[in-house]
mmCIF file of C-alpha atoms in Angstrom:
data_model
loop_
_atom_site.group_PDB
_atom_site.id
_atom_site.type_symbol
_atom_site.label_atom_id
_atom_site.label_comp_id
_atom_site.label_asym_id
_atom_site.label_seq_id
_atom_site.Cartn_x
_atom_site.Cartn_y
_atom_site.Cartn_z
ATOM 1 C CA UNK J 20 34.791 9.897 16.346
ATOM 2 C CA UNK J 21 31.763 8.636 18.029
ATOM 3 C CA UNK J 22 29.170 6.704 16.076
ATOM 4 C CA UNK J 23 25.746 8.438 15.535
ATOM 5 C CA UNK J 24 22.619 6.767 16.881
ATOM 6 C CA UNK J 25 19.547 5.719 14.991
ATOM 7 C CA UNK J 26 16.162 4.557 16.184
ATOM 8 C CA UNK J 27 14.357 1.621 14.485
ATOM 9 C CA UNK J 28 10.739 1.839 15.592
ATOM 10 C CA UNK J 29 10.004 -1.790 14.399
ATOM 11 C CA UNK J 30 11.868 -5.027 13.839
ATOM 12 C CA UNK J 31 13.444 -5.052 10.414
ATOM 13 C CA UNK J 32 14.678 -8.098 8.208
ATOM 14 C CA UNK J 33 17.931 -9.425 9.750
ATOM 15 C CA UNK J 34 20.102 -8.264 6.960
ATOM 16 C CA UNK J 35 18.844 -4.711 7.211
ATOM 17 C CA UNK J 36 19.386 -4.611 10.952
ATOM 18 C CA UNK J 37 22.802 -6.071 10.568
ATOM 19 C CA UNK J 38 23.785 -3.338 8.015
ATOM 20 C CA UNK J 39 22.272 -0.631 10.483
ATOM 21 C CA UNK J 40 24.426 -1.941 13.337
ATOM 22 C CA UNK J 41 27.437 -1.905 11.239
ATOM 23 C CA UNK J 42 27.287 1.761 10.746
ATOM 24 C CA UNK J 43 25.308 3.122 13.746
ATOM 25 C CA UNK J 44 24.581 2.700 17.493
ATOM 26 C CA UNK J 45 21.074 1.260 17.032
ATOM 27 C CA UNK J 46 18.170 1.701 19.424
ATOM 28 C CA UNK J 47 15.769 -1.126 18.302
ATOM 29 C CA UNK J 48 12.397 -2.409 19.401
ATOM 30 C CA UNK J 49 13.104 -6.187 19.782
ATOM 31 C CA UNK J 50 9.247 -6.644 21.049
ATOM 32 C CA UNK J 51 8.119 -5.187 17.649
ATOM 33 C CA UNK J 52 5.132 -3.454 19.330
ATOM 34 C CA UNK J 53 3.741 -0.123 18.185
ATOM 35 C CA UNK J 54 5.670 2.452 20.408
ATOM 36 C CA UNK J 55 3.637 5.369 21.822
ATOM 37 C CA UNK J 56 4.660 9.012 20.918
ATOM 38 C CA UNK J 57 5.944 9.135 24.569
ATOM 39 C CA UNK J 58 8.068 6.081 24.170
ATOM 40 C CA UNK J 59 9.421 7.456 20.813
ATOM 41 C CA UNK J 60 10.321 10.768 22.436
ATOM 42 C CA UNK J 61 12.062 9.076 25.437
ATOM 43 C CA UNK J 62 14.124 6.706 23.226
ATOM 44 C CA UNK J 63 15.135 9.405 20.765
ATOM 45 C CA UNK J 64 16.310 11.737 23.611
ATOM 46 C CA UNK J 65 18.127 8.995 25.452
ATOM 47 C CA UNK J 66 19.934 8.071 22.424
ATOM 48 C CA UNK J 67 20.261 11.477 21.071
ATOM 49 C CA UNK J 68 19.443 10.019 17.854
ATOM 50 C CA UNK J 69 20.353 11.512 14.442
ATOM 51 C CA UNK J 70 17.771 9.592 12.382
ATOM 52 C CA UNK J 71 14.505 7.655 12.902
ATOM 53 C CA UNK J 72 13.635 4.752 10.683
ATOM 54 C CA UNK J 73 9.971 4.351 10.931
ATOM 55 C CA UNK J 74 7.069 2.415 9.465
ATOM 56 C CA UNK J 75 3.702 3.334 8.582
ATOM 57 C CA UNK J 76 2.524 2.333 12.115
ATOM 58 C CA UNK J 77 4.115 5.482 13.543
ATOM 59 C CA UNK J 78 2.629 8.847 12.931
ATOM 60 C CA UNK J 79 5.332 11.500 12.801
ATOM 61 C CA UNK J 80 3.313 14.548 13.134
ATOM 62 C CA UNK J 81 4.231 18.167 14.205
ATOM 63 C CA UNK J 82 3.542 17.459 17.813
ATOM 64 C CA UNK J 83 5.932 14.692 17.896
ATOM 65 C CA UNK J 84 8.659 16.371 15.950
ATOM 66 C CA UNK J 85 8.493 19.373 18.551
ATOM 67 C CA UNK J 86 9.395 16.958 21.338
ATOM 68 C CA UNK J 87 12.327 15.282 19.519
ATOM 69 C CA UNK J 88 16.018 16.223 20.176
ATOM 70 C CA UNK J 89 17.945 18.756 18.164
ATOM 71 C CA UNK J 90 20.276 15.889 17.145
ATOM 72 C CA UNK J 91 17.566 14.631 14.720
ATOM 73 C CA UNK J 92 18.437 15.026 11.016
ATOM 74 C CA UNK J 93 16.456 12.465 9.293
ATOM 75 C CA UNK J 94 13.140 10.516 9.338
ATOM 76 C CA UNK J 95 13.411 7.647 6.896
ATOM 77 C CA UNK J 96 10.121 5.687 6.307
ATOM 78 C CA UNK J 97 10.169 1.976 5.450
ATOM 79 C CA UNK J 98 7.543 2.516 2.828
ATOM 80 C CA UNK J 99 6.553 4.320 -0.394
ATOM 81 C CA UNK J 100 3.496 5.870 1.145
ATOM 82 C CA UNK J 101 4.266 8.790 3.569
ATOM 83 C CA UNK J 102 0.880 10.078 4.695
ATOM 84 C CA UNK J 103 1.969 9.097 8.256
ATOM 85 C CA UNK J 104 4.598 11.749 8.086
ATOM 86 C CA UNK J 105 4.015 15.467 8.397
ATOM 87 C CA UNK J 106 6.525 16.525 5.669
ATOM 88 C CA UNK J 107 5.964 20.224 6.105
ATOM 89 C CA UNK J 108 6.714 19.968 9.704
ATOM 90 C CA UNK J 109 9.925 18.101 8.925
ATOM 91 C CA UNK J 110 10.898 20.721 6.558
ATOM 92 C CA UNK J 111 10.195 23.539 8.904
ATOM 93 C CA UNK J 112 12.621 21.981 11.279
ATOM 94 C CA UNK J 113 15.230 21.205 8.771
ATOM 95 C CA UNK J 114 14.772 17.420 9.097
ATOM 96 C CA UNK J 115 14.918 15.541 5.836
ATOM 97 C CA UNK J 116 11.944 13.043 5.342
ATOM 98 C CA UNK J 117 12.550 10.218 2.839
ATOM 99 C CA UNK J 118 10.761 7.112 1.577
ATOM 100 C CA UNK J 119 11.531 3.900 -0.428
ATOM 101 C CA UNK J 120 9.995 4.283 -4.146
ATOM 102 C CA UNK J 121 10.498 1.763 -6.785
ATOM 103 C CA UNK J 122 11.653 -1.262 -4.781
ATOM 104 C CA UNK J 123 8.198 -2.660 -3.995
ATOM 105 C CA UNK J 124 6.638 -2.008 -7.492
ATOM 106 C CA UNK J 125 6.805 -5.498 -8.817
ATOM 107 C CA UNK J 126 5.672 -7.200 -5.458
ATOM 108 C CA UNK J 127 2.816 -5.013 -4.963
ATOM 109 C CA UNK J 128 1.633 -5.461 -8.566
ATOM 110 C CA UNK J 129 1.875 -9.046 -8.301
ATOM 111 C CA UNK J 130 -0.600 -8.904 -5.159
ATOM 112 C CA UNK J 131 -2.885 -6.820 -7.220
ATOM 113 C CA UNK J 132 -3.116 -9.569 -9.778
ATOM 114 C CA UNK J 133 -3.526 -12.186 -7.209
ATOM 115 C CA UNK J 134 -6.467 -10.325 -5.732
ATOM 116 C CA UNK J 135 -7.927 -9.448 -9.206
ATOM 117 C CA UNK J 136 -7.696 -13.294 -10.255
ATOM 118 C CA UNK J 137 -8.738 -14.591 -6.762
ATOM 119 C CA UNK J 138 -11.875 -12.195 -6.698
ATOM 120 C CA UNK J 139 -12.839 -13.061 -10.231
ATOM 121 C CA UNK J 140 -12.509 -16.831 -9.835
ATOM 122 C CA UNK J 141 -13.944 -16.935 -6.284
ATOM 123 C CA UNK J 142 -10.764 -18.374 -4.826
ATOM 124 C CA UNK J 143 -11.760 -17.568 -1.240
ATOM 125 C CA UNK J 144 -15.042 -19.423 -1.556
ATOM 126 C CA UNK J 145 -13.336 -22.406 -3.169
ATOM 127 C CA UNK J 146 -10.611 -22.803 -0.574
ATOM 128 C CA UNK J 147 -13.209 -22.354 2.187
ATOM 129 C CA UNK J 148 -15.306 -25.182 0.609
ATOM 130 C CA UNK J 149 -12.511 -27.488 0.527
ATOM 131 C CA UNK J 150 -11.253 -26.866 3.974
ATOM 132 C CA UNK J 151 -14.725 -27.156 5.464
ATOM 133 C CA UNK J 152 -15.191 -30.637 3.925
ATOM 134 C CA UNK J 153 -18.302 -29.366 2.007
ATOM 135 C CA UNK J 154 -17.081 -30.081 -1.428
ATOM 136 C CA UNK J 155 -19.269 -32.761 -2.643
ATOM 137 C CA UNK J 156 -17.853 -33.195 -6.052
ATOM 138 C CA UNK J 157 -17.625 -31.277 -9.406
ATOM 139 C CA UNK J 158 -20.844 -29.903 -11.168
ATOM 140 C CA UNK J 159 -21.410 -27.524 -13.922
ATOM 141 C CA UNK J 160 -22.640 -24.592 -11.964
ATOM 142 C CA UNK J 161 -20.193 -24.691 -8.987
ATOM 143 C CA UNK J 162 -18.554 -21.342 -8.108
ATOM 144 C CA UNK J 163 -18.797 -19.911 -11.521
ATOM 145 C CA UNK J 164 -16.479 -16.743 -11.695
ATOM 146 C CA UNK J 165 -15.575 -14.541 -14.719
ATOM 147 C CA UNK J 166 -12.544 -14.455 -16.863
ATOM 148 C CA UNK J 167 -10.328 -11.434 -17.079
ATOM 149 C CA UNK J 168 -9.551 -11.923 -20.684
ATOM 150 C CA UNK J 169 -11.288 -9.222 -22.847
ATOM 151 C CA UNK J 170 -12.503 -7.338 -19.970
ATOM 152 C CA UNK J 171 -11.583 -3.716 -19.305
ATOM 153 C CA UNK J 172 -9.325 -3.038 -16.427
ATOM 154 C CA UNK J 173 -9.649 0.625 -15.037
ATOM 155 C CA UNK J 174 -6.547 1.672 -13.267
ATOM 156 C CA UNK J 175 -7.021 4.757 -10.902
ATOM 157 C CA UNK J 176 -3.391 6.169 -10.516
ATOM 158 C CA UNK J 177 -1.100 5.140 -13.188
ATOM 159 C CA UNK J 178 2.163 5.512 -11.406
ATOM 160 C CA UNK J 179 4.947 2.854 -11.285
ATOM 161 C CA UNK J 180 2.821 0.252 -9.657
ATOM 162 C CA UNK J 181 -0.215 1.163 -11.901
ATOM 163 C CA UNK J 182 1.957 0.668 -14.817
ATOM 164 C CA UNK J 183 3.270 -2.686 -13.636
ATOM 165 C CA UNK J 184 -0.301 -4.007 -12.973
ATOM 166 C CA UNK J 185 -1.159 -2.874 -16.524
ATOM 167 C CA UNK J 186 1.742 -4.901 -17.739
ATOM 168 C CA UNK J 187 0.666 -8.011 -16.059
ATOM 169 C CA UNK J 188 -3.008 -7.607 -17.058
ATOM 170 C CA UNK J 189 -2.163 -7.473 -20.673
ATOM 171 C CA UNK J 190 -0.837 -10.924 -20.536
ATOM 172 C CA UNK J 191 -4.221 -12.089 -19.311
ATOM 173 C CA UNK J 192 -5.791 -10.323 -22.410
ATOM 174 C CA UNK J 193 -7.335 -7.302 -20.435
ATOM 175 C CA UNK J 194 -7.848 -4.038 -22.182
ATOM 176 C CA UNK J 195 -6.248 -1.075 -19.997
ATOM 177 C CA UNK J 196 -7.906 2.116 -19.199
ATOM 178 C CA UNK J 197 -6.445 4.573 -16.751
ATOM 179 C CA UNK J 198 -6.968 7.985 -14.910
ATOM 180 C CA UNK J 199 -3.913 9.751 -13.647
ATOM 181 C CA UNK J 200 -3.301 13.438 -12.481
ATOM 182 C CA UNK J 201 -1.336 13.808 -15.809
ATOM 183 C CA UNK J 202 -1.466 11.708 -19.010
ATOM 184 C CA UNK J 203 1.463 9.468 -19.656
ATOM 185 C CA UNK J 204 3.735 9.626 -22.558
ATOM 186 C CA UNK J 205 2.787 7.270 -25.347
ATOM 187 C CA UNK J 206 5.579 4.847 -24.695
ATOM 188 C CA UNK J 207 4.454 4.497 -21.111
ATOM 189 C CA UNK J 208 0.635 4.131 -22.031
ATOM 190 C CA UNK J 209 1.696 1.292 -24.119
ATOM 191 C CA UNK J 210 -1.933 1.310 -25.799
ATOM 192 C CA UNK J 211 -3.701 2.093 -22.608
ATOM 193 C CA UNK J 212 -6.685 4.523 -23.030
ATOM 194 C CA UNK J 213 -6.400 7.622 -20.909
ATOM 195 C CA UNK J 214 -9.580 9.154 -19.215
ATOM 196 C CA UNK J 215 -9.452 12.830 -18.219
ATOM 197 C CA UNK J 216 -11.877 12.278 -15.348
ATOM 198 C CA UNK J 217 -12.271 9.392 -12.710
ATOM 199 C CA UNK J 218 -15.970 9.340 -13.627
ATOM 200 C CA UNK J 219 -15.153 8.443 -17.278
ATOM 201 C CA UNK J 220 -12.784 5.708 -16.133
ATOM 202 C CA UNK J 221 -15.443 4.172 -13.748
ATOM 203 C CA UNK J 222 -18.087 3.963 -16.531
ATOM 204 C CA UNK J 223 -15.746 1.499 -18.432
ATOM 205 C CA UNK J 224 -14.145 -0.452 -15.520
ATOM 206 C CA UNK J 225 -15.317 -4.090 -15.507
ATOM 207 C CA UNK J 226 -12.257 -4.336 -13.059
ATOM 208 C CA UNK J 227 -11.341 -1.368 -10.976
ATOM 209 C CA UNK J 228 -7.780 -1.335 -9.563
ATOM 210 C CA UNK J 229 -6.984 1.464 -7.031
ATOM 211 C CA UNK J 230 -3.296 2.451 -7.121
ATOM 212 C CA UNK J 231 -3.419 6.135 -6.244
ATOM 213 C CA UNK J 232 -1.800 7.421 -3.052
ATOM 214 C CA UNK J 233 -3.717 8.577 -0.141
ATOM 215 C CA UNK J 234 -4.218 12.362 -0.139
ATOM 216 C CA UNK J 235 -7.080 14.892 0.511
ATOM 217 C CA UNK J 236 -8.104 14.483 -3.085
ATOM 218 C CA UNK J 237 -8.331 10.810 -3.011
ATOM 219 C CA UNK J 238 -9.549 9.774 0.531
ATOM 220 C CA UNK J 239 -13.147 8.467 0.405
ATOM 221 C CA UNK J 240 -12.864 8.403 -3.569
ATOM 222 C CA UNK J 241 -14.913 5.191 -3.972
ATOM 223 C CA UNK J 242 -18.171 6.062 -2.496
ATOM 224 C CA UNK J 243 -21.633 5.017 -3.283
ATOM 225 C CA UNK J 244 -21.979 7.711 -6.037
ATOM 226 C CA UNK J 245 -18.944 6.604 -7.777
ATOM 227 C CA UNK J 246 -19.686 2.826 -7.213
ATOM 228 C CA UNK J 247 -23.017 3.494 -9.207
ATOM 229 C CA UNK J 248 -21.053 4.517 -12.119
ATOM 230 C CA UNK J 249 -19.342 1.166 -12.450
ATOM 231 C CA UNK J 250 -20.675 -1.523 -14.814
ATOM 232 C CA UNK J 251 -23.090 -3.996 -13.204
ATOM 233 C CA UNK J 252 -21.030 -6.715 -11.405
ATOM 234 C CA UNK J 253 -17.720 -4.935 -11.524
ATOM 235 C CA UNK J 254 -14.849 -6.309 -9.390
ATOM 236 C CA UNK J 255 -12.686 -3.919 -7.210
ATOM 237 C CA UNK J 256 -8.983 -4.442 -6.154
ATOM 238 C CA UNK J 257 -7.326 -2.118 -3.771
ATOM 239 C CA UNK J 258 -3.643 -2.399 -2.923
ATOM 240 C CA UNK J 259 -3.056 1.341 -2.413
ATOM 241 C CA UNK J 260 -4.468 2.758 0.906
ATOM 242 C CA UNK J 261 -7.640 1.677 2.632
ATOM 243 C CA UNK J 262 -8.975 5.152 3.043
ATOM 244 C CA UNK J 263 -9.585 5.504 -0.643
ATOM 245 C CA UNK J 264 -12.633 3.523 -0.094
ATOM 246 C CA UNK J 265 -15.788 4.316 1.952
ATOM 247 C CA UNK J 266 -16.162 0.960 3.607
ATOM 248 C CA UNK J 267 -19.917 1.104 4.321
ATOM 249 C CA UNK J 268 -20.618 1.980 0.652
ATOM 250 C CA UNK J 269 -18.494 -0.828 -0.819
ATOM 251 C CA UNK J 270 -19.874 -3.435 1.666
ATOM 252 C CA UNK J 271 -23.378 -2.490 0.727
ATOM 253 C CA UNK J 272 -22.593 -2.906 -2.977
ATOM 254 C CA UNK J 273 -20.969 -6.185 -2.427
ATOM 255 C CA UNK J 274 -23.998 -7.267 -0.275
ATOM 256 C CA UNK J 275 -26.275 -6.378 -3.110
ATOM 257 C CA UNK J 276 -24.265 -7.838 -5.826
ATOM 258 C CA UNK J 277 -23.853 -4.368 -7.471
ATOM 259 C CA UNK J 278 -20.154 -5.096 -7.127
ATOM 260 C CA UNK J 279 -19.636 -8.831 -7.839
ATOM 261 C CA UNK J 280 -16.385 -9.242 -5.705
ATOM 262 C CA UNK J 281 -13.445 -7.305 -4.168
ATOM 263 C CA UNK J 282 -9.927 -8.179 -3.479
ATOM 264 C CA UNK J 283 -8.532 -6.046 -0.780
ATOM 265 C CA UNK J 284 -4.969 -5.791 0.697
ATOM 266 C CA UNK J 285 -5.317 -2.452 2.531
ATOM 267 C CA UNK J 286 -8.047 -1.210 4.933
ATOM 268 C CA UNK J 287 -8.852 2.011 6.693
ATOM 269 C CA UNK J 288 -7.783 1.787 10.289
ATOM 270 C CA UNK J 289 -5.880 -1.357 9.804
ATOM 271 C CA UNK J 290 -5.651 -3.957 11.343
ATOM 272 C CA UNK J 291 -8.978 -3.167 12.881
ATOM 273 C CA UNK J 292 -10.784 -3.465 9.610
ATOM 274 C CA UNK J 293 -14.633 -2.824 9.121
ATOM 275 C CA UNK J 294 -16.247 -5.812 10.581
ATOM 276 C CA UNK J 295 -18.684 -5.905 7.675
ATOM 277 C CA UNK J 296 -16.112 -7.404 5.259
ATOM 278 C CA UNK J 297 -15.405 -10.644 7.415
ATOM 279 C CA UNK J 298 -18.803 -12.048 6.704
ATOM 280 C CA UNK J 299 -18.686 -11.426 2.941
ATOM 281 C CA UNK J 300 -18.081 -14.493 0.790
ATOM 282 C CA UNK J 301 -17.272 -12.405 -2.158
ATOM 283 C CA UNK J 302 -14.318 -10.744 -0.763
ATOM 284 C CA UNK J 303 -10.716 -11.803 -0.886
ATOM 285 C CA UNK J 304 -8.916 -10.178 2.044
ATOM 286 C CA UNK J 305 -5.194 -10.065 2.789
ATOM 287 C CA UNK J 306 -3.291 -8.488 5.631
ATOM 288 C CA UNK J 307 -1.429 -5.912 3.687
ATOM 289 C CA UNK J 308 1.052 -8.172 1.896
ATOM 290 C CA UNK J 309 1.971 -5.932 -1.069
ATOM 291 C CA UNK J 310 5.588 -5.767 -0.290
ATOM 292 C CA UNK J 311 5.786 -8.998 1.614
ATOM 293 C CA UNK J 312 8.704 -10.833 -0.035
ATOM 294 C CA UNK J 313 12.208 -11.405 1.398
ATOM 295 C CA UNK J 314 13.620 -9.400 -1.621
ATOM 296 C CA UNK J 315 11.409 -6.449 -1.427
ATOM 297 C CA UNK J 316 11.568 -6.016 2.341
ATOM 298 C CA UNK J 317 15.265 -6.208 2.206
ATOM 299 C CA UNK J 318 15.452 -3.645 -0.691
ATOM 300 C CA UNK J 319 13.094 -1.279 1.398
ATOM 301 C CA UNK J 320 15.414 -1.354 4.386
ATOM 302 C CA UNK J 321 18.506 -0.894 2.394
ATOM 303 C CA UNK J 322 16.933 2.011 0.481
ATOM 304 C CA UNK J 323 15.864 3.646 3.906
ATOM 305 C CA UNK J 324 19.458 3.260 5.183
ATOM 306 C CA UNK J 325 20.811 4.651 1.858
ATOM 307 C CA UNK J 326 18.824 7.846 2.612
ATOM 308 C CA UNK J 327 19.846 8.001 6.270
ATOM 309 C CA UNK J 328 23.527 7.373 5.257
ATOM 310 C CA UNK J 329 23.488 10.270 2.753
ATOM 311 C CA UNK J 330 21.847 12.665 5.088
ATOM 312 C CA UNK J 331 24.066 12.095 8.023
ATOM 313 C CA UNK J 332 27.119 12.361 5.661
ATOM 314 C CA UNK J 333 25.948 15.654 4.534
ATOM 315 C CA UNK J 334 24.987 14.622 1.084
ATOM 316 C CA UNK J 335 21.570 14.780 -0.795
ATOM 317 C CA UNK J 336 19.224 11.972 0.045
ATOM 318 C CA UNK J 337 18.373 9.657 -2.969
ATOM 319 C CA UNK J 338 14.681 9.797 -2.200
ATOM 320 C CA UNK J 339 13.810 13.042 -0.497
ATOM 321 C CA UNK J 340 10.215 14.088 0.300
ATOM 322 C CA UNK J 341 10.945 17.849 0.280
#
């Protein structure tokens, strides 16, 4: 029986690619550049692919799906977020769409705490001072930051990652508040205080950590009106999606000091982030490193392949999106 073909739209970790080649005829992307929709269509047709293994860099919309071969049975994304995939269009064509939940929870929560601590303690400014040879010695008022202990951490989106952030923040003595689409069970809250509205949460957030998925309801969430609800000098952390933030509004608040600092791992239109961030000393900016550990990226790839294996074998996918 001939082996089925799958298309890997980007380079994946070596162990993931090795597993894929052991089971399938793989059409890969050795240059690791973002393929155009036309290139995706041509490669999918030439290989009569049964599955696409995509990343967030590829937009799998209705227009693209309409041009893909009838052999296509699965679109597996190498991510938890799936706003780049038109799930309804996949369902209409009978193409299963899947994602990789759970496996990047800890690594993303770690990055959120790195950003929180780095923004609070002015790590970027200190690193720059040392590297530029401008550090002239210790003095009492040099780069004074704020301690997280005793502060209120507001978590917008208390899913798996939000809960993992809360667990880590408690170790630093932070008091946890959260808003979620639905209230968690007491054992999951673990003493966190629930807020029925985002506005209520913002008013008590000395630190605000954004952990909600991108959706029509959350895009543009952090705008000037909501920033105005934060305590003076609040610190903002975002490891979710860049489009939750209205960049112009957050930049203005950082420039004025209304927001003390921000730690950002995600940006709208990344990697072409808003140029206003680059010149701000009170921002710690990372290039979407939330899942960037060897262990997590391997687990993401294996989970995506688990989904593909199941669909192509006629079984239920472990992580279906419809």
